[in-house]
CSV table of C-alpha atoms in Angstrom, one decimal:
chain,number,residue,atom,x,y,z
A,17,UNK,CA,-20.1,12.5,-38.2
A,18,UNK,CA,-19.9,13.1,-34.4
A,19,UNK,CA,-16.4,13.0,-33.1
A,20,UNK,CA,-15.9,10.3,-30.5
A,21,UNK,CA,-15.5,11.3,-26.9
A,22,UNK,CA,-13.2,8.4,-26.2
A,23,UNK,CA,-10.8,8.2,-29.2
A,24,UNK,CA,-7.9,6.4,-27.5
A,25,UNK,CA,-10.3,3.8,-25.9
A,26,UNK,CA,-12.1,3.3,-29.2
A,27,UNK,CA,-8.8,2.7,-31.0
A,28,UNK,CA,-7.7,0.2,-28.3
A,29,UNK,CA,-11.0,-1.7,-28.7
A,30,UNK,CA,-11.2,-1.8,-32.5
A,31,UNK,CA,-7.6,-1.6,-33.9
A,32,UNK,CA,-6.6,-5.2,-33.1
A,33,UNK,CA,-3.9,-7.2,-35.0
A,34,UNK,CA,-3.8,-11.0,-35.0
A,35,UNK,CA,-2.5,-12.3,-31.7
A,36,UNK,CA,0.7,-13.7,-33.1
A,37,UNK,CA,1.5,-10.3,-34.8
A,38,UNK,CA,0.4,-8.2,-31.8
A,39,UNK,CA,2.4,-10.2,-29.2
A,40,UNK,CA,5.4,-10.4,-31.5
A,41,UNK,CA,5.4,-6.6,-31.7
A,42,UNK,CA,5.0,-6.5,-28.0
A,43,UNK,CA,8.0,-8.8,-27.5
A,44,UNK,CA,10.1,-6.6,-29.7
A,45,UNK,CA,9.0,-3.5,-27.8
A,46,UNK,CA,9.7,-5.1,-24.4
A,47,UNK,CA,13.2,-6.2,-25.6
A,48,UNK,CA,14.0,-2.7,-26.9
A,49,UNK,CA,12.8,-1.1,-23.7
A,50,UNK,CA,14.9,-3.6,-21.6
A,51,UNK,CA,18.0,-2.9,-23.8
A,52,UNK,CA,17.5,0.9,-23.4
A,53,UNK,CA,17.1,0.5,-19.6
A,54,UNK,CA,20.2,-1.7,-19.4
A,55,UNK,CA,22.2,0.9,-21.3
A,56,UNK,CA,21.1,3.6,-18.8
A,57,UNK,CA,22.0,1.3,-15.9
A,58,UNK,CA,25.5,0.5,-17.2
A,59,UNK,CA,26.2,4.2,-17.7
A,60,UNK,CA,25.0,5.1,-14.2
A,61,UNK,CA,21.9,7.0,-15.3
A,62,UNK,CA,19.4,5.0,-13.3
A,63,UNK,CA,18.4,5.9,-9.7
A,64,UNK,CA,21.0,4.4,-7.3
A,65,UNK,CA,18.1,3.2,-5.1
A,66,UNK,CA,16.4,1.2,-7.9
A,67,UNK,CA,17.7,-2.3,-8.1
A,68,UNK,CA,18.5,-3.4,-11.7
A,69,UNK,CA,16.2,-6.5,-11.7
A,70,UNK,CA,13.3,-4.4,-10.4
A,71,UNK,CA,13.9,-1.6,-12.8
A,72,UNK,CA,14.2,-3.8,-15.9
A,73,UNK,CA,11.0,-5.7,-15.1
A,74,UNK,CA,9.1,-2.4,-14.9
A,75,UNK,CA,10.7,-1.2,-18.2
A,76,UNK,CA,9.5,-4.3,-19.9
A,77,UNK,CA,5.9,-3.9,-18.7
A,78,UNK,CA,5.7,-0.3,-19.9
A,79,UNK,CA,4.9,-1.1,-23.6
A,80,UNK,CA,1.9,-3.4,-23.0
A,81,UNK,CA,-1.0,-0.9,-23.1
A,82,UNK,CA,0.9,1.1,-25.7
A,83,UNK,CA,1.3,-1.8,-28.1
A,84,UNK,CA,-1.6,-4.2,-28.0
A,85,UNK,CA,-5.4,-3.9,-28.0
A,86,UNK,CA,-7.5,-3.7,-24.8
A,87,UNK,CA,-8.6,-7.3,-25.1
A,88,UNK,CA,-5.0,-8.4,-25.7
A,89,UNK,CA,-3.7,-6.3,-22.8
A,90,UNK,CA,-6.3,-7.9,-20.5
A,91,UNK,CA,-5.3,-11.4,-21.7
A,92,UNK,CA,-1.6,-10.6,-21.1
A,93,UNK,CA,-2.4,-9.3,-17.6
A,94,UNK,CA,-4.5,-12.3,-16.8
A,95,UNK,CA,-1.6,-14.6,-17.8
A,96,UNK,CA,0.8,-12.6,-15.6
A,97,UNK,CA,-1.5,-12.8,-12.6
A,98,UNK,CA,-2.0,-16.5,-13.1
A,99,UNK,CA,1.8,-17.1,-13.1
A,100,UNK,CA,2.1,-15.0,-9.9
A,101,UNK,CA,-0.7,-17.0,-8.2
A,102,UNK,CA,1.0,-20.3,-9.3
A,103,UNK,CA,4.3,-19.3,-7.9
A,104,UNK,CA,2.7,-18.4,-4.6
A,105,UNK,CA,0.7,-21.7,-4.3
A,106,UNK,CA,-2.6,-20.1,-5.3
A,107,UNK,CA,-2.8,-21.3,-8.8
A,108,UNK,CA,-6.2,-23.1,-8.5
A,109,UNK,CA,-9.7,-22.1,-7.2
A,110,UNK,CA,-9.4,-24.8,-4.6
A,111,UNK,CA,-6.2,-23.3,-3.2
A,112,UNK,CA,-7.7,-19.8,-3.1
A,113,UNK,CA,-10.8,-21.3,-1.4
A,114,UNK,CA,-8.7,-22.1,1.6
A,115,UNK,CA,-8.4,-18.4,2.2
A,116,UNK,CA,-11.4,-16.7,0.5
A,117,UNK,CA,-15.0,-17.5,0.2
A,118,UNK,CA,-17.5,-15.8,-2.2
A,119,UNK,CA,-20.0,-13.4,-0.7
A,120,UNK,CA,-22.5,-11.0,-2.0
A,121,UNK,CA,-25.2,-8.5,-0.9
A,122,UNK,CA,-27.6,-6.1,-2.5
A,123,UNK,CA,-25.8,-4.6,-5.5
A,124,UNK,CA,-22.3,-6.0,-4.7
A,125,UNK,CA,-20.3,-9.2,-4.7
A,126,UNK,CA,-16.8,-10.2,-3.6
A,127,UNK,CA,-14.9,-12.4,-1.2
A,128,UNK,CA,-14.7,-12.7,2.6
A,129,UNK,CA,-11.2,-13.5,3.8
A,130,UNK,CA,-11.6,-14.2,7.5
A,131,UNK,CA,-8.8,-14.0,10.0
A,132,UNK,CA,-6.9,-17.3,10.3
A,133,UNK,CA,-4.2,-17.9,12.9
A,134,UNK,CA,-1.1,-18.5,10.8
A,135,UNK,CA,1.3,-18.5,13.7
A,136,UNK,CA,0.4,-22.0,14.8
A,137,UNK,CA,0.4,-25.3,13.1
A,138,UNK,CA,-2.9,-26.3,11.6
A,139,UNK,CA,-4.7,-28.9,13.6
A,140,UNK,CA,-7.4,-31.3,12.6
A,141,UNK,CA,-10.2,-29.3,14.2
A,142,UNK,CA,-9.2,-26.2,12.4
A,143,UNK,CA,-9.2,-28.1,9.1
A,144,UNK,CA,-12.8,-29.2,9.8
A,145,UNK,CA,-14.0,-25.6,10.1
A,146,UNK,CA,-14.8,-24.2,6.6
A,147,UNK,CA,-14.1,-20.5,6.2
A,148,UNK,CA,-17.6,-20.3,4.5
A,149,UNK,CA,-19.0,-21.0,8.0
A,150,UNK,CA,-17.3,-17.9,9.5
A,151,UNK,CA,-19.8,-15.0,9.3
A,152,UNK,CA,-18.6,-11.8,7.6
A,153,UNK,CA,-17.0,-9.4,10.1
A,154,UNK,CA,-16.6,-11.9,12.9
A,155,UNK,CA,-13.5,-13.4,14.4
A,156,UNK,CA,-11.4,-10.3,13.9
A,157,UNK,CA,-10.7,-7.0,15.5
A,158,UNK,CA,-10.9,-4.9,12.3
A,159,UNK,CA,-12.4,-5.3,8.8
A,160,UNK,CA,-10.5,-4.1,5.8
A,161,UNK,CA,-12.6,-3.4,2.7
A,162,UNK,CA,-10.3,-3.7,-0.3
A,163,UNK,CA,-10.7,-2.2,-3.7
A,164,UNK,CA,-8.2,-3.5,-6.2
A,165,UNK,CA,-6.3,-1.6,-8.9
A,166,UNK,CA,-5.9,-2.3,-12.6
A,167,UNK,CA,-6.7,1.0,-14.3
A,168,UNK,CA,-10.5,0.4,-13.8
A,169,UNK,CA,-10.3,-2.0,-16.8
A,170,UNK,CA,-8.5,-5.0,-15.3
A,171,UNK,CA,-7.6,-7.0,-12.2
A,172,UNK,CA,-9.8,-8.9,-9.8
A,173,UNK,CA,-10.6,-8.9,-6.1
A,174,UNK,CA,-8.1,-11.6,-5.2
A,175,UNK,CA,-5.1,-10.4,-7.4
A,176,UNK,CA,-3.2,-9.5,-4.2
A,177,UNK,CA,-4.3,-12.5,-2.1
A,178,UNK,CA,-0.8,-13.6,-1.4
A,179,UNK,CA,0.2,-10.2,-0.2
A,180,UNK,CA,-2.9,-9.9,1.9
A,181,UNK,CA,-2.5,-13.2,3.7
A,182,UNK,CA,1.1,-12.4,4.5
A,183,UNK,CA,0.1,-9.0,5.8
A,184,UNK,CA,-2.6,-10.6,8.0
A,185,UNK,CA,0.0,-12.9,9.5
A,186,UNK,CA,2.5,-10.1,10.0
A,187,UNK,CA,-0.2,-8.0,11.7
A,188,UNK,CA,-1.1,-10.8,14.1
A,189,UNK,CA,2.6,-11.6,14.9
A,190,UNK,CA,4.0,-8.1,15.1
A,191,UNK,CA,1.0,-6.0,16.3
A,192,UNK,CA,-1.3,-8.6,17.9
A,193,UNK,CA,-4.2,-7.4,15.7
A,194,UNK,CA,-6.6,-9.7,14.0
A,195,UNK,CA,-7.7,-8.5,10.5
A,196,UNK,CA,-10.5,-9.8,8.3
A,197,UNK,CA,-10.8,-8.8,4.7
A,198,UNK,CA,-13.8,-8.1,2.4
A,199,UNK,CA,-12.5,-7.8,-1.1
A,200,UNK,CA,-15.0,-6.3,-3.5
A,201,UNK,CA,-15.3,-7.6,-7.1
A,202,UNK,CA,-16.5,-4.4,-8.7
A,203,UNK,CA,-17.6,-4.0,-12.3
A,204,UNK,CA,-14.9,-3.1,-14.7
A,205,UNK,CA,-14.8,-0.4,-17.3
A,206,UNK,CA,-15.4,0.4,-20.1
A,207,UNK,CA,-18.2,-2.2,-20.2
A,208,UNK,CA,-19.6,-0.4,-17.0
A,209,UNK,CA,-18.6,3.2,-16.4
A,210,UNK,CA,-18.6,5.5,-13.4
A,211,UNK,CA,-20.4,5.6,-11.0
A,212,UNK,CA,-21.2,1.9,-10.9
A,213,UNK,CA,-18.0,0.7,-9.3
A,214,UNK,CA,-18.1,3.4,-6.6
A,215,UNK,CA,-21.7,2.6,-5.9
A,216,UNK,CA,-20.9,-1.1,-5.5
A,217,UNK,CA,-18.2,-0.2,-2.9
A,218,UNK,CA,-20.8,1.9,-1.1
A,219,UNK,CA,-23.2,-1.0,-1.3
A,220,UNK,CA,-20.7,-3.3,0.3
A,221,UNK,CA,-19.9,-0.8,3.0
A,222,UNK,CA,-23.6,-0.3,3.7
A,223,UNK,CA,-24.2,-4.1,3.9
A,224,UNK,CA,-21.4,-4.6,6.4
A,225,UNK,CA,-22.9,-2.0,8.7
A,226,UNK,CA,-26.6,-2.7,8.3
A,227,UNK,CA,-26.7,-6.4,7.8
A,228,UNK,CA,-23.5,-7.8,9.4
A,229,UNK,CA,-23.4,-5.5,12.5
A,230,UNK,CA,-19.9,-4.1,11.7
A,231,UNK,CA,-19.4,-0.6,13.0
A,232,UNK,CA,-18.1,1.9,10.5
A,233,UNK,CA,-15.3,2.5,13.0
A,234,UNK,CA,-14.2,-1.1,12.5
A,235,UNK,CA,-13.8,-0.6,8.8
A,236,UNK,CA,-10.7,0.5,7.1
A,237,UNK,CA,-10.9,1.2,3.3
A,238,UNK,CA,-7.9,-0.1,1.3
A,239,UNK,CA,-7.3,0.8,-2.3
A,240,UNK,CA,-4.4,0.6,-4.7
A,241,UNK,CA,-3.8,2.7,-7.8
A,242,UNK,CA,-7.2,3.1,-9.6
A,243,UNK,CA,-8.7,1.3,-6.6
A,244,UNK,CA,-7.3,4.1,-4.5
A,245,UNK,CA,-9.1,6.6,-6.7
A,246,UNK,CA,-12.4,4.7,-6.2
A,247,UNK,CA,-11.7,4.4,-2.5
A,248,UNK,CA,-11.3,8.2,-2.1
A,249,UNK,CA,-14.4,8.8,-4.3
A,250,UNK,CA,-16.3,6.4,-2.1
A,251,UNK,CA,-15.2,8.2,1.1
A,252,UNK,CA,-16.1,11.6,-0.3
A,253,UNK,CA,-19.5,10.3,-1.3
A,254,UNK,CA,-20.1,8.8,2.1
A,255,UNK,CA,-19.2,12.1,3.7
A,256,UNK,CA,-21.5,14.1,1.4
A,257,UNK,CA,-24.5,11.8,1.0
A,258,UNK,CA,-24.5,9.0,3.5
A,259,UNK,CA,-23.6,10.6,6.9
A,260,UNK,CA,-26.0,8.2,8.6
A,261,UNK,CA,-23.6,5.3,7.9
A,262,UNK,CA,-20.7,7.0,9.6
A,263,UNK,CA,-17.2,7.6,8.2
A,264,UNK,CA,-14.7,4.6,8.0
A,265,UNK,CA,-12.0,4.2,10.6
A,266,UNK,CA,-9.3,5.1,8.0
A,267,UNK,CA,-7.9,4.7,4.5
A,268,UNK,CA,-4.8,2.7,3.4
A,269,UNK,CA,-3.9,4.0,-0.1
A,270,UNK,CA,-1.3,2.4,-2.2
A,271,UNK,CA,0.0,4.8,-4.9
A,272,UNK,CA,-3.5,6.2,-5.4
A,273,UNK,CA,-4.5,7.8,-8.6
A,274,UNK,CA,-5.9,11.2,-7.5
A,275,UNK,CA,-6.3,12.5,-11.1
A,276,UNK,CA,-4.6,15.9,-10.9
A,277,UNK,CA,-5.1,18.3,-13.8
A,278,UNK,CA,-1.3,18.5,-14.2
A,279,UNK,CA,-0.1,16.5,-17.2
A,280,UNK,CA,1.8,13.2,-16.5
A,281,UNK,CA,5.2,12.5,-18.0
A,282,UNK,CA,6.5,9.1,-19.0
A,283,UNK,CA,9.5,7.7,-17.2
A,284,UNK,CA,12.1,5.0,-18.1
A,285,UNK,CA,11.8,3.9,-14.5
A,286,UNK,CA,8.1,3.3,-14.0
A,287,UNK,CA,5.8,0.9,-15.9
A,288,UNK,CA,2.8,3.2,-15.9
A,289,UNK,CA,2.4,5.1,-19.1
A,290,UNK,CA,0.6,8.4,-19.9
A,291,UNK,CA,-1.2,6.7,-22.8
A,292,UNK,CA,-2.4,4.0,-20.4
A,293,UNK,CA,-3.7,6.6,-18.0
A,294,UNK,CA,-5.6,8.4,-20.8
A,295,UNK,CA,-7.2,5.1,-21.9
A,296,UNK,CA,-8.1,4.3,-18.3
A,297,UNK,CA,-9.7,7.7,-17.8
A,298,UNK,CA,-11.7,7.4,-21.0
A,299,UNK,CA,-12.8,3.9,-20.0
A,300,UNK,CA,-14.0,4.9,-16.5
A,301,UNK,CA,-15.6,8.3,-17.0
A,302,UNK,CA,-16.2,8.1,-20.8
A,303,UNK,CA,-14.9,11.7,-21.0
A,304,UNK,CA,-18.3,13.0,-19.9
A,305,UNK,CA,-17.8,16.7,-19.1
A,306,UNK,CA,-19.6,16.5,-15.8
A,307,UNK,CA,-17.4,13.7,-14.6
A,308,UNK,CA,-14.0,15.1,-15.6
A,309,UNK,CA,-13.5,17.3,-12.6
A,310,UNK,CA,-16.0,15.6,-10.4
A,311,UNK,CA,-14.6,15.1,-6.9
A,312,UNK,CA,-15.7,11.5,-6.9
A,313,UNK,CA,-13.5,10.7,-9.9
A,314,UNK,CA,-10.8,13.4,-9.3
A,315,UNK,CA,-10.4,13.5,-5.5
A,316,UNK,CA,-7.8,16.2,-5.7
A,317,UNK,CA,-10.4,18.5,-7.3
A,318,UNK,CA,-12.7,18.2,-4.3
A,319,UNK,CA,-13.6,21.7,-2.9
A,320,UNK,CA,-12.4,20.3,0.5
A,321,UNK,CA,-11.2,17.0,1.9
A,322,UNK,CA,-12.1,18.1,5.4
A,323,UNK,CA,-13.9,15.5,7.4
A,324,UNK,CA,-12.2,12.5,5.8
A,325,UNK,CA,-10.8,9.8,8.1
A,326,UNK,CA,-7.1,9.4,8.7
A,327,UNK,CA,-5.0,8.2,5.7
A,328,UNK,CA,-1.9,6.1,5.3
A,329,UNK,CA,-0.5,6.8,1.8
A,330,UNK,CA,2.3,4.9,0.1
A,331,UNK,CA,4.3,6.5,-2.7
A,332,UNK,CA,6.8,5.0,-5.1
A,333,UNK,CA,9.8,7.2,-5.5
A,334,UNK,CA,10.1,6.9,-9.3
A,335,UNK,CA,6.4,6.5,-10.2
A,336,UNK,CA,4.8,9.0,-12.5
A,337,UNK,CA,2.0,9.6,-10.1
A,338,UNK,CA,4.3,10.8,-7.4
A,339,UNK,CA,3.9,14.6,-8.0
A,340,UNK,CA,0.0,14.4,-8.0
A,341,UNK,CA,0.0,12.2,-4.9
A,342,UNK,CA,2.3,14.6,-3.1
A,343,UNK,CA,0.0,17.5,-4.1
A,344,UNK,CA,-3.0,15.5,-2.7
A,345,UNK,CA,-1.1,14.9,0.6
A,346,UNK,CA,-0.4,18.6,0.9
A,347,UNK,CA,-4.0,19.5,0.2
A,348,UNK,CA,-5.4,16.9,2.6
A,349,UNK,CA,-3.0,17.9,5.4
A,350,UNK,CA,-3.8,21.6,5.0
A,351,UNK,CA,-7.5,20.8,5.2
A,352,UNK,CA,-7.2,19.0,8.5
A,353,UNK,CA,-7.0,15.4,7.4
A,354,UNK,CA,-4.5,13.2,9.4
A,355,UNK,CA,-2.1,11.9,6.8
A,356,UNK,CA,0.9,9.6,7.2
A,357,UNK,CA,3.0,8.9,4.1
A,358,UNK,CA,5.5,6.2,3.3
A,359,UNK,CA,7.8,7.2,0.5
A,360,UNK,CA,10.1,4.5,-0.9
A,361,UNK,CA,12.8,6.0,-3.1
A,362,UNK,CA,13.7,4.1,-6.2
A,363,UNK,CA,10.4,2.1,-6.3
A,364,UNK,CA,7.8,2.0,-8.9
A,365,UNK,CA,4.0,2.2,-8.8
A,366,UNK,CA,2.3,-0.3,-6.4
A,367,UNK,CA,5.8,-1.6,-5.7
A,368,UNK,CA,5.1,-3.5,-2.5
A,369,UNK,CA,2.2,-5.6,-3.8
A,370,UNK,CA,4.3,-7.8,-6.0
A,371,UNK,CA,7.6,-9.6,-5.2
A,372,UNK,CA,9.0,-8.8,-8.6
A,373,UNK,CA,8.8,-5.0,-7.9
A,374,UNK,CA,9.9,-5.0,-4.3
A,375,UNK,CA,12.4,-6.4,-1.8
A,376,UNK,CA,11.5,-8.3,1.3
A,377,UNK,CA,12.5,-5.2,3.3
A,378,UNK,CA,10.0,-3.1,1.2
A,379,UNK,CA,7.2,-5.5,1.9
A,380,UNK,CA,8.0,-5.8,5.6
A,381,UNK,CA,8.1,-2.1,6.0
A,382,UNK,CA,4.7,-1.8,4.3
A,383,UNK,CA,3.2,-4.5,6.5
A,384,UNK,CA,4.5,-2.8,9.6
A,385,UNK,CA,3.1,0.6,8.6
A,386,UNK,CA,-0.3,-0.8,7.7
A,387,UNK,CA,-0.6,-2.9,10.8
A,388,UNK,CA,0.3,0.0,13.0
A,389,UNK,CA,-2.3,2.1,11.2
A,390,UNK,CA,-5.0,-0.5,11.7
A,391,UNK,CA,-4.0,-0.9,15.4
A,392,UNK,CA,-4.4,2.9,15.9
A,393,UNK,CA,-7.8,2.7,14.2
A,394,UNK,CA,-8.8,-0.2,16.5
A,395,UNK,CA,-7.7,1.8,19.6
A,396,UNK,CA,-10.0,4.7,18.5
A,397,UNK,CA,-12.8,2.3,18.1
A,398,UNK,CA,-12.3,0.8,21.5
A,399,UNK,CA,-12.4,4.3,23.1
A,400,UNK,CA,-15.7,5.1,21.6
A,401,UNK,CA,-17.1,1.7,22.5
A,402,UNK,CA,-16.4,1.9,26.2
């Protein structure tokens, strides 16, 4: 009998208990993790910069992928995201449709989130204009192509819609920059493995340039977590095989997974687990030998990062990916890439994207840094256009 190349993934797909049993076990695991974290907090053994309510929520999320099956983990995540959308007034397709309209092109699909002036009261004429009538790439200074996180196996293109619309407002108000968003709904693993998701991002990028008259120097790639991995893989592939399209104006990377060969270590202070990372890796690259150290799945393994566009990289101070991200920053900087980092001590993975894992100050700091980065990219575009 041939040994499976993806044993952890296979176990997560096949070893499934009844929902009531699985979620009861998960409830006990979350309670135990919360109790342990509380004990550490009360004895002064948690980071002083990590607020208790943020830390305990992360501690409670940690056991999800460790405890339940892949299908059940996805169902849990879908429920959590639905609750988040509801609390932000985005709990129905109709409410999301006020901000995002479905779009598609050859070999890709997603959503166009056009710039909307959120600093003025909505008038009747504005209400009469459907966002579906706003052509992709128009009405804005820069286009941000977003690639969501979720360990390659989960998430959706609009999972951070509330965060994105607040950033768009902040960028307009604080930096006088108008941003439009193209959010790609890429194919998830393990049903579809590498390189399909990356190729779909390249297809969207190509479509923007060739069919929507958007210069590559008006496009900023934005990826969080596993989406950051896909973003970097995409950019390397564009550099290596699609030079005629031109490099993007820059990258915004939220706690990107660069897939260092160094082993990860679990932490009581981050919700990302080593088991989860192994499952996600098996799902995405199917443990194919040629893909394990491929630069498009492991950007830190690229022979060189030279030639990549400027990067703004966010790092959570207590996230388990911090060491590998810092290694990547060192490598990129040494190879001539312009890199700006924002390190937030006492914060977990992807901290600024969700209210439960960040403070208002965290989110404002991130909006400010991202807006400044996009403004600088826009200035570079203006210089080459005149």
